[in-house]
Amino acid sequence: ANVIPGLNFDGIPFPGVVCNCAPPDTNGEVGATQYVQIVNEGYQVFDKVTGASVLGPASIVSIWSGFGGVCQTSGNGDPVVLYDQIANRWLISQFANGLHDECIAVSTTSDATGTWNRYDFHLTNTTLDDYPKIAVWPDAYYMTMNVFNSSGTAYLMVASLVQVMGE
């Protein structure tokens, strides 16, 4: 069947925000009133009815402004954006500190331009933790990633992190 898009608009343009990275690692999600697009180290928030930009494009690390630490100073991309339809809030994450930290922000409302609860999960300094994927579940957010040795030459396992995030 042919599908006709209801709305078509330009997203974050090349070369993106902060880095001229390849591949671009594009990711997007639709919320109650907004669409959020992430491309490597940048994000942009659009009105889902009109397609007009309501924030950005901006650096993902700007979400951690004032938080301190590696999430504020050294975001490394591999971003994920999700809309939690159960709690009506956004989740944005990216690597920091050379794949040793996972920075996760959870919006305090359904507005991705508002305030965020911010977290820095220091994973390890002895492995490379790559390709994170996060799931929304009624009781928690679940994250898995591929774990490699410190030089990135040997695959070790799939690791999981479960975090119950308060409102």
PDB file of C-alpha atoms in Angstrom:
ATOM      1  CA  ALA A   1       0.000   0.000   0.000  1.00  0.00           C
ATOM      2  CA  ASN A   2       1.158   3.534  -0.679  1.00  0.00           C
ATOM      3  CA  VAL A   3       1.638   5.700   2.382  1.00  0.00           C
ATOM      4  CA  ILE A   4       1.369   9.466   2.024  1.00  0.00           C
ATOM      5  CA  PRO A   5       3.171  11.418   4.737  1.00  0.00           C
ATOM      6  CA  GLY A   6       1.025  13.810   6.719  1.00  0.00           C
ATOM      7  CA  LEU A   7       3.886  16.256   7.204  1.00  0.00           C
ATOM      8  CA  ASN A   8       7.276  16.546   5.562  1.00  0.00           C
ATOM      9  CA  PHE A   9       9.952  19.018   6.721  1.00  0.00           C
ATOM     10  CA  ASP A  10      13.723  19.404   6.835  1.00  0.00           C
ATOM     11  CA  GLY A  11      15.492  18.106   9.914  1.00  0.00           C
ATOM     12  CA  ILE A  12      18.988  18.886  11.190  1.00  0.00           C
ATOM     13  CA  PRO A  13      21.118  19.818   8.155  1.00  0.00           C
ATOM     14  CA  PHE A  14      24.535  18.369   7.334  1.00  0.00           C
ATOM     15  CA  PRO A  15      27.124  18.698   8.846  1.00  0.00           C
ATOM     16  CA  GLY A  16      24.943  18.693  11.960  1.00  0.00           C
ATOM     17  CA  VAL A  17      25.802  20.156  15.351  1.00  0.00           C
ATOM     18  CA  VAL A  18      29.283  20.156  16.895  1.00  0.00           C
ATOM     19  CA  CYS A  19      30.725  17.326  14.786  1.00  0.00           C
ATOM     20  CA  ASN A  20      30.941  16.491  11.112  1.00  0.00           C
ATOM     21  CA  CYS A  21      30.471  12.806  11.934  1.00  0.00           C
ATOM     22  CA  ALA A  22      29.789   9.825   9.743  1.00  0.00           C
ATOM     23  CA  PRO A  23      27.628   7.886   9.937  1.00  0.00           C
ATOM     24  CA  PRO A  24      25.171  10.485  11.253  1.00  0.00           C
ATOM     25  CA  ASP A  25      23.408   8.099  13.708  1.00  0.00           C
ATOM     26  CA  THR A  26      20.028   9.724  13.103  1.00  0.00           C
ATOM     27  CA  ASN A  27      17.230   8.976  15.525  1.00  0.00           C
ATOM     28  CA  GLY A  28      13.824  10.538  16.097  1.00  0.00           C
ATOM     29  CA  GLU A  29      10.685  10.160  18.178  1.00  0.00           C
ATOM     30  CA  VAL A  30       7.166  11.574  18.209  1.00  0.00           C
ATOM     31  CA  GLY A  31       5.658  12.767  21.482  1.00  0.00           C
ATOM     32  CA  ALA A  32       2.324  14.261  22.477  1.00  0.00           C
ATOM     33  CA  THR A  33       2.922  17.596  20.718  1.00  0.00           C
ATOM     34  CA  GLN A  34       6.525  17.447  19.500  1.00  0.00           C
ATOM     35  CA  TYR A  35       8.941  15.546  17.310  1.00  0.00           C
ATOM     36  CA  VAL A  36      12.549  15.333  18.521  1.00  0.00           C
ATOM     37  CA  GLN A  37      15.377  14.488  16.133  1.00  0.00           C
ATOM     38  CA  ILE A  38      18.906  13.578  17.205  1.00  0.00           C
ATOM     39  CA  VAL A  39      21.893  13.435  14.849  1.00  0.00           C
ATOM     40  CA  ASN A  40      25.177  12.403  16.490  1.00  0.00           C
ATOM     41  CA  GLU A  41      25.892  15.200  18.973  1.00  0.00           C
ATOM     42  CA  GLY A  42      22.954  17.488  18.151  1.00  0.00           C
ATOM     43  CA  TYR A  43      19.206  17.594  18.720  1.00  0.00           C
ATOM     44  CA  GLN A  44      16.270  19.647  17.530  1.00  0.00           C
ATOM     45  CA  VAL A  45      12.662  19.892  18.712  1.00  0.00           C
ATOM     46  CA  PHE A  46       9.847  20.440  16.202  1.00  0.00           C
ATOM     47  CA  ASP A  47       6.138  21.146  16.572  1.00  0.00           C
ATOM     48  CA  LYS A  48       4.545  17.918  15.366  1.00  0.00           C
ATOM     49  CA  VAL A  49       1.574  19.685  13.730  1.00  0.00           C
ATOM     50  CA  THR A  50       3.407  22.403  11.786  1.00  0.00           C
ATOM     51  CA  GLY A  51       6.958  21.052  11.556  1.00  0.00           C
ATOM     52  CA  ALA A  52       8.297  24.389  12.828  1.00  0.00           C
ATOM     53  CA  SER A  53      11.448  24.262  14.937  1.00  0.00           C
ATOM     54  CA  VAL A  54      10.781  25.175  18.562  1.00  0.00           C
ATOM     55  CA  LEU A  55      14.340  24.530  19.798  1.00  0.00           C
ATOM     56  CA  GLY A  56      17.670  24.067  18.113  1.00  0.00           C
ATOM     57  CA  PRO A  57      19.446  22.575  16.479  1.00  0.00           C
ATOM     58  CA  ALA A  58      21.520  22.514  19.659  1.00  0.00           C
ATOM     59  CA  SER A  59      24.293  20.433  21.142  1.00  0.00           C
ATOM     60  CA  ILE A  60      23.056  17.477  23.211  1.00  0.00           C
ATOM     61  CA  VAL A  61      25.559  18.383  25.936  1.00  0.00           C
ATOM     62  CA  SER A  62      23.638  21.657  26.408  1.00  0.00           C
ATOM     63  CA  ILE A  63      21.011  19.587  28.254  1.00  0.00           C
ATOM     64  CA  TRP A  64      23.679  18.995  30.933  1.00  0.00           C
ATOM     65  CA  SER A  65      24.672  22.671  31.170  1.00  0.00           C
ATOM     66  CA  GLY A  66      25.342  23.406  34.852  1.00  0.00           C
ATOM     67  CA  PHE A  67      25.375  19.674  35.696  1.00  0.00           C
ATOM     68  CA  GLY A  68      29.183  19.444  35.579  1.00  0.00           C
ATOM     69  CA  GLY A  69      31.331  16.464  34.725  1.00  0.00           C
ATOM     70  CA  VAL A  70      31.795  14.592  31.463  1.00  0.00           C
ATOM     71  CA  CYS A  71      28.141  14.786  30.403  1.00  0.00           C
ATOM     72  CA  GLN A  72      28.496  18.567  30.190  1.00  0.00           C
ATOM     73  CA  THR A  73      31.962  18.620  28.634  1.00  0.00           C
ATOM     74  CA  SER A  74      32.559  15.569  26.446  1.00  0.00           C
ATOM     75  CA  GLY A  75      29.501  14.098  24.738  1.00  0.00           C
ATOM     76  CA  ASN A  76      30.438  11.474  22.153  1.00  0.00           C
ATOM     77  CA  GLY A  77      27.198  10.785  20.289  1.00  0.00           C
ATOM     78  CA  ASP A  78      25.494   7.429  19.670  1.00  0.00           C
ATOM     79  CA  PRO A  79      22.337   9.239  20.820  1.00  0.00           C
ATOM     80  CA  VAL A  80      18.955   7.790  21.713  1.00  0.00           C
ATOM     81  CA  VAL A  81      15.689   9.708  22.022  1.00  0.00           C
ATOM     82  CA  LEU A  82      12.477   8.119  23.322  1.00  0.00           C
ATOM     83  CA  TYR A  83       9.091   9.395  24.368  1.00  0.00           C
ATOM     84  CA  ASP A  84       7.722   7.653  27.444  1.00  0.00           C
ATOM     85  CA  GLN A  85       3.987   7.502  26.694  1.00  0.00           C
ATOM     86  CA  ILE A  86       3.269   6.087  30.141  1.00  0.00           C
ATOM     87  CA  ALA A  87       4.787   9.011  32.081  1.00  0.00           C
ATOM     88  CA  ASN A  88       4.474  11.596  29.258  1.00  0.00           C
ATOM     89  CA  ARG A  89       8.131  12.560  29.271  1.00  0.00           C
ATOM     90  CA  TRP A  90      11.192  12.417  27.042  1.00  0.00           C
ATOM     91  CA  LEU A  91      14.407  10.460  27.460  1.00  0.00           C
ATOM     92  CA  ILE A  92      17.599  11.555  25.700  1.00  0.00           C
ATOM     93  CA  SER A  93      20.944   9.811  26.059  1.00  0.00           C
ATOM     94  CA  GLN A  94      24.437   9.845  24.607  1.00  0.00           C
ATOM     95  CA  PHE A  95      27.927   8.595  25.377  1.00  0.00           C
ATOM     96  CA  ALA A  96      30.554  10.705  27.087  1.00  0.00           C
ATOM     97  CA  ASN A  97      34.133  10.274  28.194  1.00  0.00           C
ATOM     98  CA  GLY A  98      35.220   8.029  25.317  1.00  0.00           C
ATOM     99  CA  LEU A  99      32.362   5.489  25.691  1.00  0.00           C
ATOM    100  CA  HIS A 100      32.872   5.107  29.457  1.00  0.00           C
ATOM    101  CA  ASP A 101      29.796   7.059  30.614  1.00  0.00           C
ATOM    102  CA  GLU A 102      26.163   7.028  29.498  1.00  0.00           C
ATOM    103  CA  CYS A 103      24.458  10.380  29.987  1.00  0.00           C
ATOM    104  CA  ILE A 104      20.686  10.062  30.346  1.00  0.00           C
ATOM    105  CA  ALA A 105      18.256  12.958  30.698  1.00  0.00           C
ATOM    106  CA  VAL A 106      14.553  12.540  31.466  1.00  0.00           C
ATOM    107  CA  SER A 107      12.300  15.544  30.912  1.00  0.00           C
ATOM    108  CA  THR A 108      10.176  16.714  33.820  1.00  0.00           C
ATOM    109  CA  THR A 109       7.145  17.216  31.522  1.00  0.00           C
ATOM    110  CA  SER A 110       6.003  16.292  28.014  1.00  0.00           C
ATOM    111  CA  ASP A 111       7.803  19.410  26.716  1.00  0.00           C
ATOM    112  CA  ALA A 112      11.261  18.594  25.313  1.00  0.00           C
ATOM    113  CA  THR A 113      12.198  22.291  25.532  1.00  0.00           C
ATOM    114  CA  GLY A 114      11.710  22.368  29.301  1.00  0.00           C
ATOM    115  CA  THR A 115      13.666  21.097  32.288  1.00  0.00           C
ATOM    116  CA  TRP A 116      15.393  17.741  32.681  1.00  0.00           C
ATOM    117  CA  ASN A 117      16.389  15.296  35.393  1.00  0.00           C
ATOM    118  CA  ARG A 118      19.971  14.435  34.432  1.00  0.00           C
ATOM    119  CA  TYR A 119      22.053  11.360  35.171  1.00  0.00           C
ATOM    120  CA  ASP A 120      25.613  10.209  34.497  1.00  0.00           C
ATOM    121  CA  PHE A 121      26.139   6.460  34.642  1.00  0.00           C
ATOM    122  CA  HIS A 122      29.867   5.764  34.798  1.00  0.00           C
ATOM    123  CA  LEU A 123      30.108   2.322  33.199  1.00  0.00           C
ATOM    124  CA  THR A 124      33.774   1.351  33.348  1.00  0.00           C
ATOM    125  CA  ASN A 125      37.239   2.493  32.359  1.00  0.00           C
ATOM    126  CA  THR A 126      38.354  -0.984  31.268  1.00  0.00           C
ATOM    127  CA  THR A 127      35.879  -1.739  28.471  1.00  0.00           C
ATOM    128  CA  LEU A 128      34.335   0.039  25.495  1.00  0.00           C
ATOM    129  CA  ASP A 129      30.552   0.035  25.793  1.00  0.00           C
ATOM    130  CA  ASP A 130      28.946   0.639  22.408  1.00  0.00           C
ATOM    131  CA  TYR A 131      25.608   0.923  20.620  1.00  0.00           C
ATOM    132  CA  PRO A 132      23.256   1.568  23.561  1.00  0.00           C
ATOM    133  CA  LYS A 133      19.563   0.824  23.150  1.00  0.00           C
ATOM    134  CA  ILE A 134      16.990   1.903  25.712  1.00  0.00           C
ATOM    135  CA  ALA A 135      13.454   0.645  26.306  1.00  0.00           C
ATOM    136  CA  VAL A 136      10.557   2.222  28.180  1.00  0.00           C
ATOM    137  CA  TRP A 137       8.716  -0.165  30.473  1.00  0.00           C
ATOM    138  CA  PRO A 138       6.062   0.561  33.145  1.00  0.00           C
ATOM    139  CA  ASP A 139       8.481   0.000  36.043  1.00  0.00           C
ATOM    140  CA  ALA A 140      11.822   1.308  34.699  1.00  0.00           C
ATOM    141  CA  TYR A 141      13.994   2.223  31.740  1.00  0.00           C
ATOM    142  CA  TYR A 142      16.112  -0.649  30.464  1.00  0.00           C
ATOM    143  CA  MET A 143      19.372  -0.205  28.553  1.00  0.00           C
ATOM    144  CA  THR A 144      21.557  -2.727  26.791  1.00  0.00           C
ATOM    145  CA  MET A 145      24.859  -2.246  24.998  1.00  0.00           C
ATOM    146  CA  ASN A 146      27.614  -4.217  23.346  1.00  0.00           C
ATOM    147  CA  VAL A 147      30.721  -4.506  25.511  1.00  0.00           C
ATOM    148  CA  PHE A 148      34.191  -4.773  23.962  1.00  0.00           C
ATOM    149  CA  ASN A 149      37.669  -5.000  25.478  1.00  0.00           C
ATOM    150  CA  SER A 150      39.449  -1.694  26.116  1.00  0.00           C
ATOM    151  CA  SER A 151      41.082  -1.647  22.671  1.00  0.00           C
ATOM    152  CA  GLY A 152      37.804  -2.475  20.911  1.00  0.00           C
ATOM    153  CA  THR A 153      39.225  -5.588  19.260  1.00  0.00           C
ATOM    154  CA  ALA A 154      37.256  -8.295  21.080  1.00  0.00           C
ATOM    155  CA  TYR A 155      33.526  -8.551  21.762  1.00  0.00           C
ATOM    156  CA  LEU A 156      32.878  -9.575  25.375  1.00  0.00           C
ATOM    157  CA  MET A 157      29.104  -9.553  26.043  1.00  0.00           C
ATOM    158  CA  VAL A 158      25.825  -7.668  26.040  1.00  0.00           C
ATOM    159  CA  ALA A 159      25.421  -5.703  29.250  1.00  0.00           C
ATOM    160  CA  SER A 160      22.232  -4.392  30.776  1.00  0.00           C
ATOM    161  CA  LEU A 161      21.423  -1.468  33.038  1.00  0.00           C
ATOM    162  CA  VAL A 162      18.048  -1.046  34.717  1.00  0.00           C
ATOM    163  CA  GLN A 163      17.159   2.240  36.310  1.00  0.00           C
ATOM    164  CA  VAL A 164      13.916   3.139  38.002  1.00  0.00           C
ATOM    165  CA  MET A 165      13.686   6.889  37.453  1.00  0.00           C
ATOM    166  CA  GLY A 166      11.539   8.961  39.775  1.00  0.00           C
ATOM    167  CA  GLU A 167       9.148  11.608  38.561  1.00  0.00           C
TER     168      GLU A 167
END
